[in-house]
Amino acid sequence: MRCPSLFLLVLLLSSLWIFQACQSPDESKATNANYERPRLPDWHKNANIYEVNIRQYSPEGNFAGLEKQLDRLSKMGVDILWLMPIHPVSKVKRKGGLGSPYAVGDYKDVNPDFGNMDDFRRLLNRIHELGMYCILDWVPNHSGWDNPWISEHPDWYTKDSTGNITDPLNPNTGQSWGWTDVADFNYDNPDMRQGMIDAMKFWVEDVGIDGFRMDVAHSVPQSFWDTCTQQLYQIKPLFLLAEAESPELRNKGYFVMDYGWEMHHLLNDIARANGAVKGETKKLEQGNVVEGDQEEVRQVNALDIDQLLTHKDSLYQKGYAMHFTSNHDENAWAGTVFQRMGDAHLAFAVLTATFDGMPLIYGGMESAMDKQLAFFEKDTISWGEYSYERFYRTLFELKHRNQGLWNGEAGGPLTKIATGADDKVYAFMREKNGDQVIVAINLSGEKQNIRLQSDRINGEYTEVFNNFKLQMINGQEFQLEPWTYRVFSNK
């Protein structure tokens, strides 16, 4: 005779199976969507990010050329590799000999100059084997003119009054931005939106990448990001970076990180206003000075950093900013760190690496690259002796081990420290779970005698660049040479 309890158990399990089988696909997905956006991988909390311009990264200019340097990058402490677009570059209306990587010819394929899909999968596997992660630069605002969507789905694109597809237009003027090598998407078309999302899903589900950097995210409707991120985060935790400085994109949980553009421009201005950049400051355009186009120099100093941070704190409730001294756009169009920041470039690298936010390094900076890389042509980085590799490794290792410097809610708040020279020296502390980091940076061209005034300073600290230990107390005095820095950690 069958046991009644066993019979009831079998009946219950059968009923549950029938209920799940009868659910619609949307209902089934909804049961797996119990998360808060952004849905983040744990590794984001103490990570840094490193941008790779594959075309220029090696003489080969391909996936294999990058793969050769992965061991070195891992030892340097790099966590997230942001790859500039890896897709085929459109040939129609292209600029220069090789075109812009942001004129995407096919969203589900790779640039044959870089290799094939198997080559990329091998690269991605090696990145993961070394404990690093990979995000792709994604271009949702426009495509190249020979992208198959142009012929297959012409209604996915913006058209003018005569029915011709247009390049992206300035919404305020109706005039072209000058991006004539790309065609503008029509986000009023729901099929276009889903097509874009499905292409992203391919790279997450089928290929296995770890997130995206979304190009010109501020030009894409927020309603798209709402739908897009809901579907992407449903697949797995992802790291999403917006090329934007938009509080809503972070506050609504679409992205965990956006650009610290205002801070970046302020740092450039502090360098110019306080004598770090020698000679006249003129507008730079792909390595050439534009005569007669003198840039106005704002009279700013270290105190302006606090004002900007206070302003940002009033706008943002979620996520954190990416801080940087350079990236592919700044390098190509505004100048190298040596041209824009002069003697201050390492001081600002320390600042951006210890701020409340994630630091970005653009590939080549670890070799003191003082070269504006061509945007539309092959222009290989000259690697030299990797003279700043140890400098960046020191900062990355500190971020990894000291919770005070971790990202977002995982890290400690930035607390200003008075020095007696607050318009010249920027000093602060970050502390979390007993881990402390104290940073003092001379943002002037004169030697400064300072006194760190904080009752939180007490105990033994190590200066991370010189590796000497020091018993520190409230009122600790020391001297800083022009544009130099000290970083102390109790761990």
Coordinates of C-alpha atoms in Angstrom, one line a residue:
M1 CA 0.0 0.0 0.0
R2 CA 1.4 3.5 -1.0
C3 CA 2.3 5.7 2.0
P4 CA -0.2 8.7 2.2
S5 CA 2.5 11.2 3.0
L6 CA 4.6 10.2 0.0
F7 CA 1.5 10.3 -2.3
L8 CA 0.8 13.9 -1.1
L9 CA 4.4 14.9 -1.7
V10 CA 4.3 13.6 -5.2
L11 CA 1.0 15.3 -5.9
L12 CA 2.3 18.6 -4.5
L13 CA 5.5 18.5 -6.7
S14 CA 3.4 17.6 -9.8
S15 CA 1.1 20.5 -9.2
L16 CA 4.1 22.9 -8.8
W17 CA 5.6 21.6 -12.1
I18 CA 2.3 22.1 -14.0
F19 CA 2.0 25.7 -12.6
Q20 CA 5.5 26.6 -13.6
A21 CA 5.0 25.0 -17.1
C22 CA 1.8 27.0 -17.6
Q23 CA 3.5 30.4 -16.7
S24 CA 4.0 32.8 -19.6
P25 CA 7.6 33.7 -20.4
D26 CA 7.1 37.2 -18.9
E27 CA 5.7 35.7 -15.7
S28 CA 8.6 33.3 -15.4
K29 CA 11.1 36.2 -15.9
A30 CA 9.4 38.3 -13.3
T31 CA 10.0 35.7 -10.6
N32 CA 13.8 36.1 -11.2
A33 CA 13.8 39.9 -11.1
N34 CA 14.0 40.3 -7.3
Y35 CA 16.9 42.7 -7.3
E36 CA 17.6 46.4 -6.9
R37 CA 19.2 48.3 -9.8
P38 CA 22.1 48.5 -10.3
R39 CA 22.6 44.8 -9.9
L40 CA 26.4 44.7 -9.2
P41 CA 29.0 42.0 -9.1
D42 CA 30.9 41.9 -5.7
W43 CA 34.2 42.7 -7.4
H44 CA 33.2 46.3 -8.3
K45 CA 33.7 47.4 -4.6
N46 CA 37.5 47.9 -4.7
A47 CA 38.1 47.9 -8.5
N48 CA 39.9 50.3 -10.8
I49 CA 39.4 50.6 -14.5
Y50 CA 41.9 50.7 -17.4
E51 CA 40.9 51.8 -21.0
V52 CA 42.4 49.9 -23.9
N53 CA 42.6 51.4 -27.4
I54 CA 43.2 48.1 -29.2
R55 CA 44.1 49.7 -32.6
Q56 CA 47.0 51.6 -31.0
Y57 CA 47.9 49.3 -28.1
S58 CA 50.4 47.1 -30.0
P59 CA 52.2 47.1 -33.3
E60 CA 49.8 44.3 -34.4
G61 CA 46.8 46.4 -33.3
N62 CA 44.7 43.3 -32.5
F63 CA 43.4 41.0 -29.8
A64 CA 46.6 39.0 -29.7
G65 CA 48.6 42.2 -29.2
L66 CA 46.6 43.0 -26.1
E67 CA 46.7 39.4 -24.9
K68 CA 50.5 39.6 -24.7
Q69 CA 50.3 42.4 -22.1
L70 CA 47.6 40.9 -19.9
D71 CA 50.1 39.3 -17.4
R72 CA 51.7 42.7 -17.0
L73 CA 48.4 44.5 -16.5
S74 CA 47.4 41.9 -13.9
K75 CA 50.6 42.4 -12.0
M76 CA 50.1 46.2 -12.1
G77 CA 46.8 45.6 -10.3
V78 CA 44.3 46.4 -13.1
D79 CA 40.8 45.1 -12.4
I80 CA 38.4 46.2 -15.2
L81 CA 39.5 46.3 -18.8
W82 CA 37.4 48.7 -20.8
L83 CA 37.9 47.9 -24.5
M84 CA 37.1 50.7 -27.0
P85 CA 34.6 49.4 -29.6
I86 CA 35.7 46.1 -31.0
H87 CA 33.2 45.9 -33.8
P88 CA 33.8 46.2 -37.6
V89 CA 34.3 49.9 -38.6
S90 CA 32.0 51.2 -41.3
K91 CA 33.7 51.9 -44.6
V92 CA 31.0 54.2 -46.0
K93 CA 31.6 57.8 -45.2
R94 CA 34.5 56.9 -42.9
K95 CA 36.9 59.5 -41.7
G96 CA 40.6 59.1 -42.3
G97 CA 42.2 55.8 -43.4
L98 CA 40.8 53.5 -40.8
G99 CA 37.7 55.4 -39.6
S100 CA 36.3 55.9 -36.1
P101 CA 35.8 52.9 -33.9
Y102 CA 32.5 54.4 -32.9
A103 CA 31.1 54.0 -36.5
V104 CA 29.9 50.5 -35.8
G105 CA 29.5 48.3 -38.9
D106 CA 27.9 45.3 -37.2
Y107 CA 26.9 45.0 -33.5
K108 CA 27.3 41.2 -33.4
D109 CA 30.7 40.8 -35.0
V110 CA 34.3 41.9 -34.4
N111 CA 36.6 44.1 -36.4
P112 CA 38.6 41.8 -38.7
D113 CA 41.6 44.0 -38.1
F114 CA 41.5 42.8 -34.5
G115 CA 40.9 39.1 -35.2
N116 CA 37.8 36.9 -35.3
M117 CA 35.2 36.0 -32.6
D118 CA 37.2 33.0 -31.5
D119 CA 40.2 35.3 -31.0
F120 CA 38.1 37.5 -28.8
R121 CA 36.7 34.6 -26.8
R122 CA 40.3 33.5 -26.1
L123 CA 41.2 37.0 -25.0
L124 CA 38.2 37.2 -22.7
N125 CA 39.0 33.8 -21.2
R126 CA 42.5 34.8 -20.5
I127 CA 41.3 38.1 -18.9
H128 CA 39.0 36.1 -16.6
E129 CA 41.7 33.5 -15.8
L130 CA 43.9 36.3 -14.5
G131 CA 41.2 37.6 -12.2
M132 CA 40.3 40.6 -14.3
Y133 CA 37.1 41.7 -16.0
C134 CA 36.1 43.0 -19.4
I135 CA 33.5 45.7 -20.4
L136 CA 32.8 46.6 -24.0
D137 CA 32.4 50.1 -25.3
W138 CA 28.9 50.2 -26.7
V139 CA 27.5 52.7 -29.2
P140 CA 23.7 53.0 -28.8
N141 CA 23.2 56.5 -30.3
H142 CA 24.3 55.8 -33.9
S143 CA 25.8 53.2 -36.2
G144 CA 28.0 53.2 -39.3
W145 CA 26.4 53.8 -42.7
D146 CA 27.0 50.2 -43.9
N147 CA 25.6 48.6 -40.8
P148 CA 23.2 45.9 -42.0
W149 CA 20.4 47.6 -40.0
I150 CA 20.5 50.5 -42.5
S151 CA 19.1 48.2 -45.3
E152 CA 17.2 45.8 -43.2
H153 CA 15.5 48.3 -40.9
P154 CA 15.7 51.8 -42.4
D155 CA 12.8 52.8 -40.1
W156 CA 15.2 52.3 -37.1
Y157 CA 17.0 55.5 -38.2
T158 CA 16.2 59.2 -37.9
K159 CA 15.1 60.8 -41.3
D160 CA 14.9 64.3 -42.6
S161 CA 11.9 65.9 -44.3
T162 CA 12.8 64.3 -47.6
G163 CA 13.0 60.8 -46.1
N164 CA 16.8 60.6 -46.0
I165 CA 18.6 59.1 -43.0
T166 CA 20.6 61.8 -41.1
D167 CA 23.7 61.9 -39.0
P168 CA 23.2 62.9 -35.3
L169 CA 21.8 66.5 -34.9
N170 CA 22.1 69.0 -32.1
P171 CA 18.6 69.0 -30.6
N172 CA 19.0 72.7 -29.7
T173 CA 19.9 73.9 -33.1
G174 CA 18.8 71.1 -35.5
Q175 CA 22.3 71.3 -37.0
S176 CA 24.7 68.4 -37.5
W177 CA 27.2 67.7 -34.7
G178 CA 29.7 67.0 -37.5
W179 CA 29.6 63.2 -36.9
T180 CA 29.0 62.7 -40.6
D181 CA 30.4 59.2 -40.5
V182 CA 27.5 57.8 -38.5
A183 CA 23.7 57.5 -38.9
D184 CA 21.4 58.5 -36.1
F185 CA 19.0 56.0 -34.5
N186 CA 15.3 56.7 -34.1
Y187 CA 14.4 55.9 -30.5
D188 CA 10.7 56.5 -31.2
N189 CA 10.7 53.0 -32.8
P190 CA 10.1 50.3 -30.2
D191 CA 11.5 47.6 -32.5
M192 CA 14.8 49.5 -32.8
R193 CA 15.0 49.7 -29.0
Q194 CA 14.6 46.0 -28.6
G195 CA 17.0 45.2 -31.4
M196 CA 19.7 47.2 -29.6
I197 CA 19.0 45.4 -26.3
D198 CA 19.1 42.0 -28.0
A199 CA 22.5 42.8 -29.5
M200 CA 23.8 43.7 -26.0
K201 CA 22.3 40.5 -24.6
F202 CA 24.3 38.5 -27.2
W203 CA 27.5 39.7 -25.7
V204 CA 26.4 39.1 -22.1
E205 CA 24.7 35.7 -22.6
D206 CA 26.6 34.1 -25.5
V207 CA 30.0 35.7 -25.2
G208 CA 30.3 36.3 -21.4
I209 CA 31.5 39.9 -21.0
D210 CA 31.1 41.6 -17.6
G211 CA 29.4 44.9 -18.6
F212 CA 29.4 47.9 -20.9
R213 CA 30.6 51.5 -21.2
M214 CA 27.7 53.2 -22.9
D215 CA 28.9 55.9 -25.4
V216 CA 27.0 59.2 -25.3
A217 CA 24.5 57.7 -22.8
H218 CA 23.1 61.2 -22.1
S219 CA 21.9 61.5 -25.7
V220 CA 19.8 58.3 -25.4
P221 CA 16.2 58.5 -23.9
Q222 CA 16.1 57.6 -20.2
S223 CA 13.1 55.4 -20.9
F224 CA 15.4 53.2 -23.0
W225 CA 17.8 52.8 -20.2
D226 CA 15.0 51.8 -17.9
T227 CA 14.0 49.0 -20.2
C228 CA 17.5 48.1 -21.3
T229 CA 19.0 47.8 -17.8
Q230 CA 16.0 45.9 -16.5
Q231 CA 16.6 43.2 -19.1
L232 CA 20.4 43.2 -18.8
Y233 CA 20.5 43.0 -15.0
Q234 CA 18.0 40.2 -15.2
I235 CA 20.7 38.0 -16.9
K236 CA 23.4 38.5 -14.2
P237 CA 25.1 41.2 -12.2
L238 CA 26.9 43.6 -14.5
F239 CA 29.1 46.7 -14.3
L240 CA 27.6 49.5 -16.4
L241 CA 29.4 52.9 -17.0
A242 CA 27.6 55.8 -18.6
E243 CA 29.5 58.3 -20.7
A244 CA 27.5 61.0 -19.1
E245 CA 27.3 63.2 -16.0
S246 CA 23.7 62.8 -15.3
P247 CA 22.4 62.3 -11.7
E248 CA 19.2 60.6 -12.9
L249 CA 21.1 57.8 -14.7
R250 CA 22.8 56.9 -11.4
N251 CA 20.0 57.7 -9.0
K252 CA 17.5 55.5 -10.8
G253 CA 20.0 52.6 -10.7
Y254 CA 20.6 52.3 -14.4
F255 CA 24.3 52.8 -14.1
V256 CA 26.6 52.5 -11.1
M257 CA 29.2 54.9 -12.5
D258 CA 29.3 58.0 -14.7
Y259 CA 32.0 60.5 -15.7
G260 CA 33.5 63.0 -13.4
W261 CA 33.9 65.6 -16.2
E262 CA 33.4 68.7 -14.1
M263 CA 36.1 67.5 -11.6
H264 CA 38.4 66.7 -14.5
H265 CA 38.0 70.2 -16.0
L266 CA 38.5 71.8 -12.6
L267 CA 41.8 69.9 -12.2
N268 CA 43.0 71.1 -15.6
D269 CA 42.1 74.6 -14.6
I270 CA 43.9 74.4 -11.3
A271 CA 47.0 73.2 -13.1
R272 CA 46.9 76.2 -15.5
A273 CA 45.9 78.8 -12.9
N274 CA 48.7 77.8 -10.5
G275 CA 51.7 77.6 -12.9
A276 CA 51.9 73.9 -13.5
V277 CA 51.6 74.3 -17.3
K278 CA 54.5 76.2 -18.7
G279 CA 54.1 78.8 -21.5
E280 CA 50.9 80.0 -23.1
T281 CA 47.9 77.8 -22.9
K282 CA 46.2 77.4 -26.3
K283 CA 43.6 75.1 -27.7
L284 CA 45.0 71.8 -28.9
E285 CA 43.6 70.0 -31.8
Q286 CA 45.1 66.5 -32.6
G287 CA 48.6 67.7 -31.5
N288 CA 48.5 71.1 -33.3
V289 CA 48.1 74.4 -31.5
V290 CA 45.3 76.4 -33.0
E291 CA 46.8 79.9 -33.4
G292 CA 44.9 82.8 -32.0
D293 CA 42.6 80.5 -30.0
Q294 CA 43.9 81.4 -26.5
E295 CA 42.1 79.6 -23.7
E296 CA 40.8 81.6 -20.8
V297 CA 42.3 80.5 -17.6
R298 CA 40.0 80.3 -14.6
Q299 CA 41.4 81.6 -11.3
V300 CA 40.8 78.5 -9.2
N301 CA 42.6 76.7 -6.4
A302 CA 42.3 73.7 -4.0
L303 CA 39.2 75.2 -2.2
D304 CA 37.2 74.9 -5.4
I305 CA 37.4 71.1 -5.2
D306 CA 35.3 71.2 -2.0
Q307 CA 32.7 73.4 -3.6
L308 CA 32.3 71.0 -6.5
L309 CA 32.1 68.0 -4.2
T310 CA 29.4 69.6 -2.1
H311 CA 27.5 70.4 -5.3
K312 CA 27.7 66.9 -6.5
D313 CA 26.7 65.4 -3.2
S314 CA 23.5 67.4 -3.4
L315 CA 22.6 65.9 -6.8
Y316 CA 23.6 62.2 -6.5
Q317 CA 22.2 59.6 -4.2
K318 CA 23.5 56.4 -5.8
G319 CA 26.7 55.1 -7.4
Y320 CA 29.9 57.0 -7.9
A321 CA 32.0 58.9 -10.4
M322 CA 34.9 57.8 -12.6
H323 CA 37.8 60.2 -12.0
F324 CA 40.6 60.5 -14.5
T325 CA 43.4 62.6 -15.8
S326 CA 43.1 61.3 -19.4
N327 CA 41.0 59.0 -21.6
H328 CA 40.8 58.5 -25.4
D329 CA 38.8 61.6 -26.0
E330 CA 40.9 63.9 -23.8
N331 CA 44.1 62.5 -25.2
A332 CA 43.0 62.8 -28.9
W333 CA 41.3 66.2 -28.8
A334 CA 42.4 68.1 -25.6
G335 CA 46.0 67.0 -25.2
T336 CA 48.1 64.7 -23.1
V337 CA 48.4 65.0 -19.3
F338 CA 51.7 66.7 -19.8
Q339 CA 50.2 69.3 -22.1
R340 CA 47.1 69.9 -20.0
M341 CA 48.4 69.4 -16.5
G342 CA 52.1 69.8 -16.8
D343 CA 54.0 69.4 -13.4
A344 CA 50.7 68.6 -11.7
H345 CA 49.8 65.4 -13.6
L346 CA 51.1 62.9 -11.0
A347 CA 49.6 64.9 -8.2
F348 CA 46.2 64.7 -9.9
A349 CA 46.7 61.0 -10.6
V350 CA 47.0 60.5 -6.8
L351 CA 44.0 62.6 -6.2
T352 CA 41.8 60.8 -8.7
A353 CA 42.9 57.4 -7.4
T354 CA 42.1 58.2 -3.8
F355 CA 38.9 60.3 -4.3
D356 CA 35.4 58.9 -3.5
G357 CA 35.0 57.2 -6.9
M358 CA 36.8 54.8 -9.3
P359 CA 40.1 55.8 -10.9
L360 CA 40.6 55.4 -14.7
I361 CA 44.0 54.9 -16.4
Y362 CA 44.2 55.2 -20.2
G363 CA 46.5 52.7 -21.8
G364 CA 50.0 54.1 -22.3
M365 CA 49.9 56.4 -19.3
E366 CA 52.0 53.9 -17.3
S367 CA 54.8 54.6 -19.8
A368 CA 54.6 58.3 -19.4
M369 CA 53.0 58.6 -22.9
D370 CA 53.3 62.2 -24.0
K371 CA 51.7 61.7 -27.4
Q372 CA 48.2 62.5 -28.8
L373 CA 47.1 59.3 -30.5
A374 CA 45.5 59.7 -33.9
F375 CA 41.8 58.8 -33.9
F376 CA 41.2 57.7 -37.4
E377 CA 44.6 56.2 -38.3
K378 CA 47.1 53.6 -36.9
D379 CA 49.3 55.3 -34.4
T380 CA 51.0 52.7 -32.1
I381 CA 51.8 53.6 -28.4
S382 CA 55.5 53.8 -27.7
W383 CA 55.8 51.8 -24.6
G384 CA 59.4 52.5 -23.5
E385 CA 60.3 51.5 -20.0
Y386 CA 56.9 51.6 -18.3
S387 CA 58.3 54.3 -16.1
Y388 CA 55.0 54.9 -14.1
E389 CA 54.0 51.3 -13.8
R390 CA 55.2 51.1 -10.2
F391 CA 53.4 54.4 -9.4
Y392 CA 50.1 53.1 -10.5
R393 CA 50.6 49.7 -9.0
T394 CA 51.1 51.3 -5.6
L395 CA 47.8 53.2 -5.9
F396 CA 45.9 50.1 -7.1
E397 CA 47.3 47.9 -4.4
L398 CA 46.3 50.4 -1.8
K399 CA 42.8 50.6 -3.1
H400 CA 42.5 46.8 -3.1
R401 CA 43.6 46.4 0.6
N402 CA 42.3 49.5 2.4
Q403 CA 38.6 49.6 2.7
G404 CA 38.7 53.4 3.2
L405 CA 39.3 53.7 -0.5
W406 CA 36.7 51.3 -1.7
N407 CA 34.0 52.4 -4.2
G408 CA 30.6 53.8 -3.3
E409 CA 29.0 52.5 -0.1
A410 CA 31.7 50.0 0.3
G411 CA 34.3 52.7 1.0
G412 CA 34.6 55.6 3.5
P413 CA 33.4 59.2 3.0
L414 CA 35.9 61.9 2.1
T415 CA 36.5 64.0 5.1
K416 CA 38.5 67.2 4.6
I417 CA 41.6 67.9 6.8
A418 CA 42.6 71.4 7.6
T419 CA 46.3 72.2 6.9
G420 CA 46.8 75.9 7.5
A421 CA 47.3 76.2 3.7
D422 CA 43.9 75.1 2.5
D423 CA 43.9 77.1 -0.7
K424 CA 47.2 75.5 -1.7
V425 CA 47.1 72.0 -0.2
Y426 CA 44.2 69.6 -0.6
A427 CA 44.2 67.1 2.4
F428 CA 41.6 64.6 3.4
M429 CA 40.9 61.3 5.1
R430 CA 38.9 58.3 4.1
E431 CA 38.1 55.7 6.8
K432 CA 36.0 52.5 6.8
N433 CA 35.9 49.7 9.4
G434 CA 39.1 51.0 11.0
D435 CA 41.0 51.3 7.7
Q436 CA 42.4 54.8 7.2
V437 CA 44.0 56.6 4.3
I438 CA 45.3 60.2 4.7
V439 CA 46.2 62.1 1.6
A440 CA 47.9 65.5 1.4
I441 CA 48.7 67.1 -2.1
N442 CA 50.4 70.4 -2.8
L443 CA 48.4 71.9 -5.6
S444 CA 50.7 74.9 -6.0
G445 CA 54.0 75.8 -7.5
E446 CA 55.5 76.8 -4.0
K447 CA 56.8 74.8 -1.2
Q448 CA 54.2 74.5 1.6
N449 CA 54.7 73.9 5.4
I450 CA 51.5 72.2 6.7
R451 CA 49.9 70.9 9.9
L452 CA 47.3 68.2 9.6
Q453 CA 44.5 69.0 12.0
S454 CA 42.2 66.1 12.8
D455 CA 41.5 64.2 16.0
R456 CA 41.1 61.1 13.9
I457 CA 44.9 61.0 13.2
N458 CA 46.5 58.8 15.8
G459 CA 48.8 55.8 15.4
E460 CA 51.3 54.3 13.1
Y461 CA 51.0 54.9 9.3
T462 CA 53.0 53.9 6.3
E463 CA 53.7 56.4 3.5
V464 CA 52.8 54.2 0.6
F465 CA 55.2 55.5 -2.0
N466 CA 58.3 55.6 0.2
N467 CA 57.3 52.8 2.4
F468 CA 58.5 54.5 5.6
K469 CA 56.5 54.2 8.9
L470 CA 55.6 57.2 10.9
Q471 CA 53.8 57.7 14.3
M472 CA 51.3 60.4 13.6
I473 CA 49.2 62.6 15.8
N474 CA 46.7 65.5 15.5
G475 CA 48.8 68.5 14.4
Q476 CA 51.4 66.5 12.5
E477 CA 53.7 68.8 10.6
F478 CA 55.6 68.3 7.4
Q479 CA 56.7 70.0 4.2
L480 CA 55.5 69.5 0.7
E481 CA 57.5 70.5 -2.4
P482 CA 55.6 72.0 -5.3
W483 CA 53.1 69.6 -6.9
T484 CA 54.1 66.7 -4.6
Y485 CA 52.0 64.4 -2.4
R486 CA 52.0 62.1 0.5
V487 CA 49.6 59.2 1.0
F488 CA 49.5 57.5 4.5
S489 CA 47.8 54.2 5.2
N490 CA 47.3 52.4 8.6
K491 CA 46.9 49.1 6.7

